[in-house]
Coordinates of C-alpha atoms and ligand atoms in Angstrom, one line a residue:
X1 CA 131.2 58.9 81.5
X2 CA 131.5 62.9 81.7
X3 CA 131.0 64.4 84.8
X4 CA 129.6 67.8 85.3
X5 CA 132.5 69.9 87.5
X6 CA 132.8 73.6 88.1
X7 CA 130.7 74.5 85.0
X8 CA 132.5 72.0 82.6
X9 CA 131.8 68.6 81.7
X10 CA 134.9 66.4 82.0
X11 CA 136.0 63.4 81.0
X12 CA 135.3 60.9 84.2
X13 CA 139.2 60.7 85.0
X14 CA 139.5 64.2 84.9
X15 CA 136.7 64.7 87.4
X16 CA 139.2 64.8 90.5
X17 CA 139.1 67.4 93.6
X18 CA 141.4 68.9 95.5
X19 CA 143.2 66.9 98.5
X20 CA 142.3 70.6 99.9
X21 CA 139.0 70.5 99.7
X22 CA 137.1 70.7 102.8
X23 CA 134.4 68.5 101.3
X24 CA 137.1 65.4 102.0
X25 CA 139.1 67.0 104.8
X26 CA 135.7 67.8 106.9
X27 CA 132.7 66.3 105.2
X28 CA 132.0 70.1 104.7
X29 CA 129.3 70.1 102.1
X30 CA 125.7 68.9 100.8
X31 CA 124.3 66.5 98.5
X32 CA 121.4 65.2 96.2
X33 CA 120.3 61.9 94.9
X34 CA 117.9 62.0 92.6
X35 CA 116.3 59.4 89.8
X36 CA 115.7 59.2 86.5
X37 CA 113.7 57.5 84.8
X38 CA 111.7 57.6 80.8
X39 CA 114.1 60.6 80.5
X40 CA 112.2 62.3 83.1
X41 CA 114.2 64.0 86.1
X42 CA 111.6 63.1 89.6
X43 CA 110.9 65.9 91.7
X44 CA 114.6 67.6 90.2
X45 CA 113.1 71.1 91.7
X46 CA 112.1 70.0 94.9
X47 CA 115.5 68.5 94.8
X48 CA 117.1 71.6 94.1
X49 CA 115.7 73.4 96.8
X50 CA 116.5 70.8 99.6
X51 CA 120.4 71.2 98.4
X52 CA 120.0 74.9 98.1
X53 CA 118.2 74.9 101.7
X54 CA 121.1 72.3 103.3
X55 CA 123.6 74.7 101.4
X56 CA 122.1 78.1 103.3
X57 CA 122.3 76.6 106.8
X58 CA 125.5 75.5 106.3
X59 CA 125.9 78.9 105.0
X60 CA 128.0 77.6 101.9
X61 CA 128.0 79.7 98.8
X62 CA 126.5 77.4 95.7
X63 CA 127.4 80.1 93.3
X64 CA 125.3 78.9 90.8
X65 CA 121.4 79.5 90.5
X66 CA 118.8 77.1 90.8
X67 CA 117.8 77.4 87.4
X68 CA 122.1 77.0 86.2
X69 CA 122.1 74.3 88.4
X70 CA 118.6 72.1 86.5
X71 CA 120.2 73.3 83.1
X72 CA 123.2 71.9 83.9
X73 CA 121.5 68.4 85.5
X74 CA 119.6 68.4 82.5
X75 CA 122.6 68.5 80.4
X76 CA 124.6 66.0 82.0
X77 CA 122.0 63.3 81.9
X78 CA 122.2 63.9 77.7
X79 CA 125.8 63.8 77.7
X80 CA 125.8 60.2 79.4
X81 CA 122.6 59.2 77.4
X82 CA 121.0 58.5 81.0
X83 CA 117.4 57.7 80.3
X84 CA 117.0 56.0 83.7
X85 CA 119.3 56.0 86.9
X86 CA 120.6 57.8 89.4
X87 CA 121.9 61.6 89.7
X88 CA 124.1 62.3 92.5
X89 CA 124.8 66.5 93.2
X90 CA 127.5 67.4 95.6
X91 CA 128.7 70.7 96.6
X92 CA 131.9 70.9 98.4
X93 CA 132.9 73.6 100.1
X94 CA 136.0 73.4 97.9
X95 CA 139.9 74.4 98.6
X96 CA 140.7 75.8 101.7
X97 CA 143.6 75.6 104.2
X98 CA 144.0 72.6 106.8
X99 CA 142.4 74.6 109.8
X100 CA 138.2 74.1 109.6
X101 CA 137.7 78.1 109.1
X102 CA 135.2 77.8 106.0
X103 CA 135.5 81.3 105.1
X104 CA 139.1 80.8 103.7
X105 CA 137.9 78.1 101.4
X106 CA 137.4 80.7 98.1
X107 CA 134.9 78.8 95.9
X108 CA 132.5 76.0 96.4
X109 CA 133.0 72.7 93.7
X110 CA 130.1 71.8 92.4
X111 CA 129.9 68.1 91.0
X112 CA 126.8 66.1 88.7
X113 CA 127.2 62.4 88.5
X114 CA 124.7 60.7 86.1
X115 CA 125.2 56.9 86.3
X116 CA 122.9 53.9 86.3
X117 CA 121.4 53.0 89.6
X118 CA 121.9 49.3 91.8
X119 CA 118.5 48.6 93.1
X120 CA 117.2 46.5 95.9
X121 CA 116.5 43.0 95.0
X122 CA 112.9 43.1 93.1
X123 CA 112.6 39.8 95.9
X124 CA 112.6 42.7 98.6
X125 CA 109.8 44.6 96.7
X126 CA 107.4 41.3 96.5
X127 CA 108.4 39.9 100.1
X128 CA 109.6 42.7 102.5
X129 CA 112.4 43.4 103.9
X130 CA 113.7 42.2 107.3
X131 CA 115.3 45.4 109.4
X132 CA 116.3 45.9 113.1
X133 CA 116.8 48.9 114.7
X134 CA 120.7 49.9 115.4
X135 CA 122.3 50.9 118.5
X136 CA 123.7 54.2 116.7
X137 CA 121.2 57.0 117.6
X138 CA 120.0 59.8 115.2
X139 CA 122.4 62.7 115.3
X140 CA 120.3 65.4 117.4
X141 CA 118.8 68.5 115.5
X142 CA 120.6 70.6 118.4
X143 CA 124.5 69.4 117.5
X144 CA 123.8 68.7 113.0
X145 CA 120.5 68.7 112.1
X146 CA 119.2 65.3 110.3
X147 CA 117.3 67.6 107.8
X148 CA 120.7 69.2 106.2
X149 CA 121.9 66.6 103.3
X150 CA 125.5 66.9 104.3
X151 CA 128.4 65.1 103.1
X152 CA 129.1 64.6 107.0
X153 CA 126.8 61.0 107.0
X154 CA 128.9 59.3 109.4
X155 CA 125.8 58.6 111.5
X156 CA 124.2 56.8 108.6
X157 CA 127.4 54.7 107.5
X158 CA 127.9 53.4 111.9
X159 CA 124.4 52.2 111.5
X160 CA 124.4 50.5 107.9
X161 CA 127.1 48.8 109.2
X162 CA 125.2 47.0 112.3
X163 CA 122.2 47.0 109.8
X164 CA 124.8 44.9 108.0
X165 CA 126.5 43.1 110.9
X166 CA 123.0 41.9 111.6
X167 CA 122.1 40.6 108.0
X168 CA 120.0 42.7 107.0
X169 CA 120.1 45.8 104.3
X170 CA 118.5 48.9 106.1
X171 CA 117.8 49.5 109.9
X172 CA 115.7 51.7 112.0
X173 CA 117.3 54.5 113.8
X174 CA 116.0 56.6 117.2
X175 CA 116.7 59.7 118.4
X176 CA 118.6 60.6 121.7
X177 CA 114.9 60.7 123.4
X178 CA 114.2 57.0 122.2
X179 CA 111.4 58.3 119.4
X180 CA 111.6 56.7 116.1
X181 CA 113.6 59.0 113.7
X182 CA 114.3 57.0 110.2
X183 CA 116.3 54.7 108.5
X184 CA 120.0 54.9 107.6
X185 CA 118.9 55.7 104.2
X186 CA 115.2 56.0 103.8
X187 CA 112.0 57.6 106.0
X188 CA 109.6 55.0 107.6
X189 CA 105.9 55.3 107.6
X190 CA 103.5 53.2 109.6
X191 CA 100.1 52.3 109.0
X192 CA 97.1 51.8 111.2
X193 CA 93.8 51.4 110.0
X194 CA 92.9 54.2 107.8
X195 CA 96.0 56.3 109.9
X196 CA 99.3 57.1 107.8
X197 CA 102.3 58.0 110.2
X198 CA 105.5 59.5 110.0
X199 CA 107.8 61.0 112.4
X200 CA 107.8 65.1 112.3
X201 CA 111.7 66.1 111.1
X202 CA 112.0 67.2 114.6
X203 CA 112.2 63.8 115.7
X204 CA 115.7 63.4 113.8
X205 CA 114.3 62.6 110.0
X206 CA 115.3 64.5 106.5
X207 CA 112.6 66.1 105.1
X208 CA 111.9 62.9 102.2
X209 CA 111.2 64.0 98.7
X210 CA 109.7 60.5 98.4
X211 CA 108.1 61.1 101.8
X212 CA 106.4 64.4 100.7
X213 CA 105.0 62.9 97.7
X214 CA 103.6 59.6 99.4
X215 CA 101.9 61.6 102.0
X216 CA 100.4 63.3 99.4
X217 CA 99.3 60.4 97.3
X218 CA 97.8 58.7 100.7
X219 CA 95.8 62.0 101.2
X220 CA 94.2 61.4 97.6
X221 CA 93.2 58.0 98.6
X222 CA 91.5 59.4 101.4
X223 CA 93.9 58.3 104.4
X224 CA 94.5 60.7 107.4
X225 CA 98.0 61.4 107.2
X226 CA 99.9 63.0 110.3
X227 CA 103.5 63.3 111.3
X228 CA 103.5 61.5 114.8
X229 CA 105.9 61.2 117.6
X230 CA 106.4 57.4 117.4
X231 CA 108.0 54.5 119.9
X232 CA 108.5 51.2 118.3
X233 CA 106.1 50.0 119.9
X234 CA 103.7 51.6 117.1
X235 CA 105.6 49.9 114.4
X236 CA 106.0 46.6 116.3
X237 CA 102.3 47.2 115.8
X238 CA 101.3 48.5 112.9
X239 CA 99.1 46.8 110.1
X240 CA 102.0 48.1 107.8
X241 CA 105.4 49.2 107.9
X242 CA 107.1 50.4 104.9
X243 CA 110.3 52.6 104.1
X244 CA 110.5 55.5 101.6
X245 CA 113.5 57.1 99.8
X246 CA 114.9 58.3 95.8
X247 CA 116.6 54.9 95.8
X248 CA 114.2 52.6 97.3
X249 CA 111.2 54.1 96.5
X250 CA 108.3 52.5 98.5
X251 CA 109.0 49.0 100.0
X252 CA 107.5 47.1 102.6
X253 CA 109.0 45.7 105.8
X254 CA 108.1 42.8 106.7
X255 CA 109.8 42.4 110.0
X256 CA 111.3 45.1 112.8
X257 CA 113.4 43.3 115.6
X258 CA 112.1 40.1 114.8
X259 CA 108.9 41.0 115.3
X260 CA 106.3 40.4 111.5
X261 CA 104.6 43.3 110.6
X262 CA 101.3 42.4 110.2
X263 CA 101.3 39.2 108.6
X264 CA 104.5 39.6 107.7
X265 CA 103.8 40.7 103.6
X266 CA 103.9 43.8 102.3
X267 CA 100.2 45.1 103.2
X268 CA 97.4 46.8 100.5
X269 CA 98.1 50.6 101.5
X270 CA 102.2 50.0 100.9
X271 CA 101.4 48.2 97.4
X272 CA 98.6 51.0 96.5
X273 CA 101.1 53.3 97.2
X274 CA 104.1 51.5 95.8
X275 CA 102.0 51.3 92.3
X276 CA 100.9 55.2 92.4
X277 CA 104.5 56.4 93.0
X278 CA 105.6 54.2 90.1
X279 CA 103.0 56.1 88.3
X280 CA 104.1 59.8 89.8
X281 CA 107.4 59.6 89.1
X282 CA 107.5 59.3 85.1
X283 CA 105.2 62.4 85.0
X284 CA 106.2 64.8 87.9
X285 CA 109.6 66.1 86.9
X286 CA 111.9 67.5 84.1
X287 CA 111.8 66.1 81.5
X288 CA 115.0 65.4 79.6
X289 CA 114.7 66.1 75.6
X290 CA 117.0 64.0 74.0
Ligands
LIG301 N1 116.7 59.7 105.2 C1 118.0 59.7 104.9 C2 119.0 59.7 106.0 C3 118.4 59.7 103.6 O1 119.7 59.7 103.3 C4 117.4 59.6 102.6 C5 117.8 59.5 101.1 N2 118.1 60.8 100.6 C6 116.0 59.7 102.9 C7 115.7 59.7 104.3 C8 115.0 59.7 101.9 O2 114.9 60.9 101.3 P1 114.4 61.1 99.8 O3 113.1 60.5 99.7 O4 114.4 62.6 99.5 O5 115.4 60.3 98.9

């Protein structure tokens, strides 16, 4: 595999950092995941701009344009022959001392991983899938904001693992008020009627790719779509309860806490929408010219 790093692309056992780099000694960076697939790069630019975006609040230094930075995603993917899988962008914010001071770290590293991608069981897809919601609140916009894509996801990993503990794959999370924020890993959507709801960001979720582009494709088949301030008890409730992220896609849940979601399959709107993203994502993208 060749790895894209600081402008080259290396063999993968050359692709090493720095035990320096503040990336690993403070989680001091931001990431990506995007997919691939038919050689076309999903939503790479929107991508892009959420890294770029995480990268400016952080106030990290990319040193590399947006349009370097596709080029060079775009490249990658052809050295690896990746057709379909997974890309994974991380900037670091590279070699520094061991105090936290960021602004003696001289140069960001800049890494592209193109690999193939583990899915969810297709089982999940057809069926559901079970999740609970973890103890482990939602990091609080106030102390590090759930919308910056950093490599800090400490948060995430304490509640995969009660998700885990429990026997399931994914789990709800809240925020310090008790409002439902997201998943470990994904954005969660409820539906009511002809109502589509997600939390606003504010309520402790990353601005989805995936959830942009469903709301969107819900709005086309005439649904009113809102970003609402949701307890559990709207999901404990809902018709429909499904989970949206790069990985994941769309996929149903089938039971929060016990509790079936509607009748406990994946409802109409979730497979409309699971078949219309399936669609989207060939087309709306870079395409990769092998
Ligand atoms: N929330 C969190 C915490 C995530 O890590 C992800 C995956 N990047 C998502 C939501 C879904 O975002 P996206 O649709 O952009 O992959």
């Amino acid at each position: 595999m060749k790895i894209f790093l600081n402008g080259e692309l290396v063999d993968e056992k050359d692709a090493v950092v720095s035990v320096f780099d503040h990336g690993l000694l403070y989680g001091d960076g931001v990431f990506e995941g995007t997919r691939v697939y038919d050689g076309n790069i999903a939503f790479l630019e929107e991508h892009i701009d959420r890294l770029f975006e995480s990268a400016k609040v952080l106030m990290l230094d990319i040193g590399m344009t947006q349009e370097a930075l596709i080029q060079a995603t775009v490249d990658t993917c052809k050295a690896n022959g990746i057709e379909n899988g997974y890309i994974r962008h991380v900037v670091t914010r590279g070699i520094g001392t061991l105090g936290i001071n960021p602004y003696l770290c001289e140069k960001s590293s800049i890494i592209i991983i193109a690999a193939n991608i583990k899915l969810y069981p297709q089982e999940m897809y057809d069926n559901g899938m079970r999740i609970v919601t973890a103890g482990t609140l939602r990091n609080m916009p106030e102390a590090l904001n759930p919308r910056v894509k950093s490599l800090n996801y400490l948060n995430n990993v304490m509640a995969k693992i009660e998700a885990i503990n429990a026997g399931v794959m994914e789990c709800l999370m809240l925020n310090p008020q008790g409002y439902v924020a997201e998943a470990s890993g994904d954005n969660v959507f409820a539906v009511k009627g002809n109502k589509l709801m997600t939390p606003p960001t504010w309520c402790g979720a990353l601005e989805g790719i995936t959830r942009n582009k469903v709301m969107d494709l819900a709005r086309q088949m005439d649904m009113e779509v809102s970003e609402t301030v949701m307890t559990r008890y709207e999901l404990w409730t809902a018709d429909e309860v499904f989970l949206t992220g790069t990985a994941a896609e769309v996929i149903a849940v089938s039971e929060l806490d016990k509790r079936p979601i509607g009748n406990g399959k994946p409802g109409p709107v979730t497979n409309q929408l699971i078949e219309a993203y399936r669609k989207l994502v060939v087309s709306d993208g870079v395409r990769i010219n092998f």
